[in-house]
Coordinates of C-alpha atoms in Angstrom, one line a residue:
M19 CA 13.2 10.0 -10.3
K20 CA 9.6 8.1 -11.6
A21 CA 9.3 4.9 -12.9
L22 CA 7.1 2.9 -15.3
V23 CA 6.3 -0.4 -15.8
A24 CA 4.1 -2.0 -18.3
V25 CA 2.8 -5.3 -17.3
K26 CA 0.3 -7.5 -19.3
Q27 CA -1.8 -10.0 -17.7
V28 CA -1.3 -13.7 -20.4
I29 CA -2.4 -17.3 -19.5
D30 CA -0.5 -18.7 -16.5
A31 CA 2.7 -20.6 -18.0
Y32 CA 1.6 -24.2 -16.5
A33 CA -1.8 -23.8 -17.4
K34 CA -2.9 -26.3 -20.6
I35 CA -4.0 -23.9 -23.4
R36 CA -6.6 -25.3 -25.8
V37 CA -7.5 -23.9 -28.8
K38 CA -11.7 -22.3 -29.1
S39 CA -13.3 -24.3 -31.1
D40 CA -14.1 -21.8 -34.1
H41 CA -10.0 -22.1 -34.8
S42 CA -10.3 -18.2 -34.2
G43 CA -7.6 -18.2 -31.1
V44 CA -6.8 -19.6 -27.8
E45 CA -9.7 -20.5 -24.5
T46 CA -9.0 -17.5 -22.3
D47 CA -12.0 -18.8 -20.3
N48 CA -12.2 -20.2 -17.3
I49 CA -8.2 -20.7 -17.0
K50 CA -5.8 -19.2 -15.0
M51 CA -4.1 -15.8 -16.0
A52 CA -1.3 -14.2 -15.1
I53 CA 1.3 -11.5 -14.8
N54 CA 3.6 -11.8 -17.6
P55 CA 7.3 -13.4 -16.9
F56 CA 9.6 -11.0 -18.0
D57 CA 7.1 -8.2 -16.8
E58 CA 7.7 -9.7 -13.1
I59 CA 11.1 -9.3 -13.9
A60 CA 10.5 -5.4 -14.8
I61 CA 8.3 -4.7 -11.3
E62 CA 11.2 -6.7 -9.3
E63 CA 13.8 -4.6 -11.1
A64 CA 12.3 -0.9 -10.6
V65 CA 11.3 -2.6 -7.0
R66 CA 15.2 -2.9 -6.5
Q67 CA 16.1 0.5 -7.9
K68 CA 13.5 2.3 -5.8
E69 CA 15.0 0.0 -2.4
K70 CA 18.5 2.1 -3.3
G71 CA 16.5 5.4 -3.3
I72 CA 17.5 5.4 -7.2
I73 CA 13.7 5.5 -8.2
Q74 CA 10.8 7.5 -5.8
E75 CA 7.6 5.9 -7.6
I76 CA 6.5 3.1 -9.5
I77 CA 3.3 2.9 -11.8
A78 CA 2.8 0.2 -13.0
V79 CA 0.4 -0.1 -16.0
S80 CA -1.8 -2.3 -18.0
I81 CA -4.0 -2.5 -21.4
G82 CA -6.4 -4.7 -21.5
K83 CA -10.2 -5.7 -20.4
A84 CA -11.6 -5.2 -16.7
G85 CA -9.8 -8.7 -15.4
S86 CA -6.2 -7.4 -16.0
Q87 CA -6.9 -5.5 -12.5
D88 CA -5.6 -8.9 -11.3
V89 CA -2.7 -8.4 -12.7
L90 CA -2.1 -4.8 -11.5
R91 CA -2.7 -5.3 -8.0
T92 CA 0.1 -8.7 -8.3
A93 CA 2.5 -5.4 -9.3
L94 CA 0.8 -3.9 -6.1
A95 CA 1.5 -6.4 -3.8
L96 CA 4.7 -6.2 -5.3
G97 CA 6.1 -3.3 -4.6
A98 CA 4.8 -0.5 -7.5
D99 CA 2.8 2.2 -5.5
R100 CA 0.3 2.8 -7.7
A101 CA -1.3 1.5 -10.8
I102 CA -3.3 2.6 -14.2
L103 CA -5.1 0.6 -16.8
V104 CA -6.3 1.4 -19.9
E105 CA -9.7 -0.4 -20.0
A106 CA -10.0 -2.4 -23.7
E107 CA -12.2 -5.3 -24.8
Q108 CA -9.8 -6.0 -27.9
R109 CA -6.6 -7.4 -27.7
F110 CA -3.2 -5.2 -29.4
E111 CA -0.9 -5.7 -31.8
P112 CA 2.8 -4.4 -30.6
I113 CA 2.5 -0.7 -32.5
N114 CA -1.0 -0.1 -30.8
I115 CA 0.5 -1.4 -27.4
A116 CA 3.2 1.1 -28.0
K117 CA 0.9 4.2 -28.8
I118 CA -1.4 3.3 -26.0
L119 CA 1.9 3.2 -24.0
K120 CA 2.9 7.0 -25.1
V121 CA 0.2 8.5 -24.0
I122 CA 0.6 7.1 -21.1
V123 CA 4.0 7.9 -20.9
E124 CA 3.6 11.5 -21.9
R125 CA 1.0 12.0 -18.9
E126 CA 2.8 10.9 -16.2
E127 CA 6.5 12.0 -17.0
P128 CA 8.6 8.8 -16.3
K129 CA 12.3 8.7 -16.9
I130 CA 12.6 5.2 -17.4
V131 CA 10.2 2.7 -18.7
L132 CA 10.6 -0.9 -18.2
L133 CA 8.6 -3.5 -19.3
G134 CA 9.5 -7.3 -20.6
K135 CA 11.4 -8.2 -23.8
Q136 CA 8.8 -9.7 -25.1
S137 CA 5.2 -11.6 -23.8
I138 CA 5.4 -15.3 -23.5
D139 CA 1.5 -15.6 -25.7
G140 CA 2.8 -13.5 -28.8
D141 CA 6.3 -13.5 -28.4
N142 CA 6.8 -10.4 -30.4
N143 CA 9.4 -8.6 -29.0
Q144 CA 8.6 -5.9 -30.4
T145 CA 6.8 -3.1 -27.9
G146 CA 9.7 -1.8 -26.2
Q147 CA 11.6 -1.3 -29.1
M148 CA 8.2 0.9 -30.8
L149 CA 7.8 2.5 -27.6
A150 CA 11.2 4.5 -27.7
A151 CA 10.9 4.8 -31.5
L152 CA 7.4 6.7 -31.3
L153 CA 8.6 8.7 -27.6
G154 CA 12.5 9.7 -29.1
W155 CA 14.5 8.2 -26.5
S156 CA 17.2 6.1 -25.8
Q157 CA 16.7 1.9 -25.6
G158 CA 18.3 -1.0 -23.8
T159 CA 17.1 -4.6 -25.1
F160 CA 17.2 -8.0 -23.4
V161 CA 18.8 -6.1 -20.5
S162 CA 20.5 -8.9 -17.8
A163 CA 22.6 -5.9 -15.6
L164 CA 21.6 -2.0 -15.1
E165 CA 22.8 0.8 -13.1
I166 CA 20.7 3.7 -13.0
L167 CA 23.3 6.8 -12.9
S168 CA 22.4 10.7 -12.4
D169 CA 21.6 11.4 -15.9
K170 CA 22.2 7.8 -17.5
A171 CA 21.7 4.5 -17.2
K172 CA 24.9 1.5 -17.8
V173 CA 23.1 -1.6 -19.3
T174 CA 24.3 -4.9 -19.7
R175 CA 22.1 -7.1 -22.9
E176 CA 22.7 -10.3 -23.8
I177 CA 23.2 -10.9 -27.7
D178 CA 24.4 -14.2 -30.3
G179 CA 28.2 -13.2 -29.6
G180 CA 27.9 -13.2 -25.4
L181 CA 27.0 -9.7 -23.1
E182 CA 27.5 -6.2 -24.8
T183 CA 27.6 -3.0 -21.9
L184 CA 26.3 0.0 -23.1
F185 CA 25.5 3.5 -21.9
V186 CA 21.9 4.7 -22.6
K187 CA 20.7 8.5 -21.5
L188 CA 17.0 9.1 -19.6
P189 CA 14.9 9.5 -19.9
T190 CA 15.0 5.8 -21.9
V191 CA 12.8 2.2 -22.1
I192 CA 14.1 -0.8 -20.7
T193 CA 13.1 -4.0 -21.6
T194 CA 13.9 -6.7 -18.9
D195 CA 16.1 -10.2 -20.1
L196 CA 15.1 -13.7 -17.4
R197 CA 19.1 -12.9 -15.7
L198 CA 18.2 -9.8 -15.2
N199 CA 16.8 -10.5 -11.5
Q200 CA 15.0 -13.0 -9.3
P201 CA 11.4 -12.1 -8.4
R202 CA 10.3 -11.3 -5.2
Y203 CA 7.3 -13.6 -3.9
A204 CA 3.9 -11.4 -2.9
T205 CA 3.8 -12.1 1.0
L206 CA 0.5 -11.7 2.4
P207 CA 0.9 -8.1 4.5
N208 CA 1.2 -6.5 1.2
I209 CA -1.2 -8.0 -1.1
M210 CA -3.7 -6.8 1.8
K211 CA -1.6 -3.5 1.7
A212 CA -2.2 -3.4 -2.2
K213 CA -5.6 -3.0 -2.1
Q214 CA -5.3 -0.1 -0.4
K215 CA -3.6 1.3 -3.3
S216 CA -4.8 3.8 -5.9
L217 CA -5.7 1.8 -9.3
S218 CA -7.8 4.1 -11.6
V219 CA -9.2 3.7 -14.6
V220 CA -8.4 4.8 -17.5
P221 CA -11.5 3.9 -20.8
L222 CA -9.3 3.7 -24.2
T223 CA -12.1 6.3 -26.1
E224 CA -10.6 8.5 -23.4
L225 CA -7.1 8.5 -24.9
A226 CA -8.3 9.7 -28.5
L227 CA -6.4 7.0 -30.6
S228 CA -6.6 6.6 -34.0
L229 CA -5.7 2.5 -34.0
Q230 CA -5.9 0.3 -37.1
Q231 CA -5.3 -3.1 -37.3
H232 CA -2.2 -4.2 -38.9
I233 CA -2.2 -8.1 -38.6
K234 CA -5.5 -10.6 -38.8
I235 CA -4.8 -14.4 -37.6
E236 CA -6.6 -16.5 -40.6
K237 CA -7.2 -19.8 -38.8
V238 CA -5.7 -21.0 -34.9
T239 CA -4.6 -25.3 -34.6
P240 CA -2.9 -26.7 -32.0
P241 CA -0.5 -28.7 -32.5
S242 CA -0.4 -32.5 -33.8
E243 CA -0.1 -35.3 -31.8
R244 CA 3.0 -36.6 -31.1
Q245 CA 3.2 -40.4 -31.9
A246 CA 4.0 -43.2 -30.4
G247 CA 8.2 -44.5 -30.0
M248 CA 8.8 -47.4 -31.4
T249 CA 11.9 -50.4 -30.8
V250 CA 14.6 -50.9 -33.8
N251 CA 17.0 -53.4 -33.3
S252 CA 20.3 -51.9 -35.2
V253 CA 21.7 -48.5 -36.6
A254 CA 20.5 -50.3 -40.4
E255 CA 17.2 -50.7 -39.7
L256 CA 17.1 -47.0 -37.5
V257 CA 18.1 -45.5 -41.0
Q258 CA 15.6 -47.0 -43.3
K259 CA 12.9 -46.2 -40.6
L260 CA 14.3 -42.8 -40.7
K261 CA 14.4 -42.7 -44.4
E262 CA 11.2 -44.6 -45.0
E263 CA 9.4 -41.9 -42.6
G264 CA 11.1 -39.2 -44.5
V265 CA 12.8 -37.6 -41.5
I266 CA 16.5 -37.8 -43.7

């Protein structure tokens, strides 16, 4: 069985976010980038399924600038067998990412596609569902437990009321939640081995896709500075202050 894992390069979760001076977006130059944490969980799950002998090959794919090769090398160091970068200068909204991934899926013909339930920059939580719809595949979202059987997968997914367990037919698209697993660290020997693994670059133009922009960002502003606290002497004074500040 072949598995395809989609990974995205995002600003490191511990880096300080800065808004560009023209308010067109957040600053990504000279800032630490990393693999999206939810996608790292997807890679870990694929590797665990390979260790069980269920999956034979893991392909990591990313869409972005040449710098996205860094996260693909990380994926290779974590256990992916080969990687594909769809090189593009612009950033895409979820529907266009799903369309690009659909072409890669049709080329590689995996039985399962794994990706994080959302990215920590856009937080859209849409790409996996859209990809499943475009492919006409089954899907399991917010998965916190996964068991791959011969022609189906048993998934436990997190919902508002608790947990839901269901079976989905293969091929399928799985989006991973935080509690699915604990990703391993890439060891130095595996980081060195990753440099020898295949990483192919596919120009976006080669896919012959007609992608349209549906969302336009008008302005990005940083959150307002947190106000200094104050000390009050009584509950009555606290209530009065809250009323004056317009909180209640």
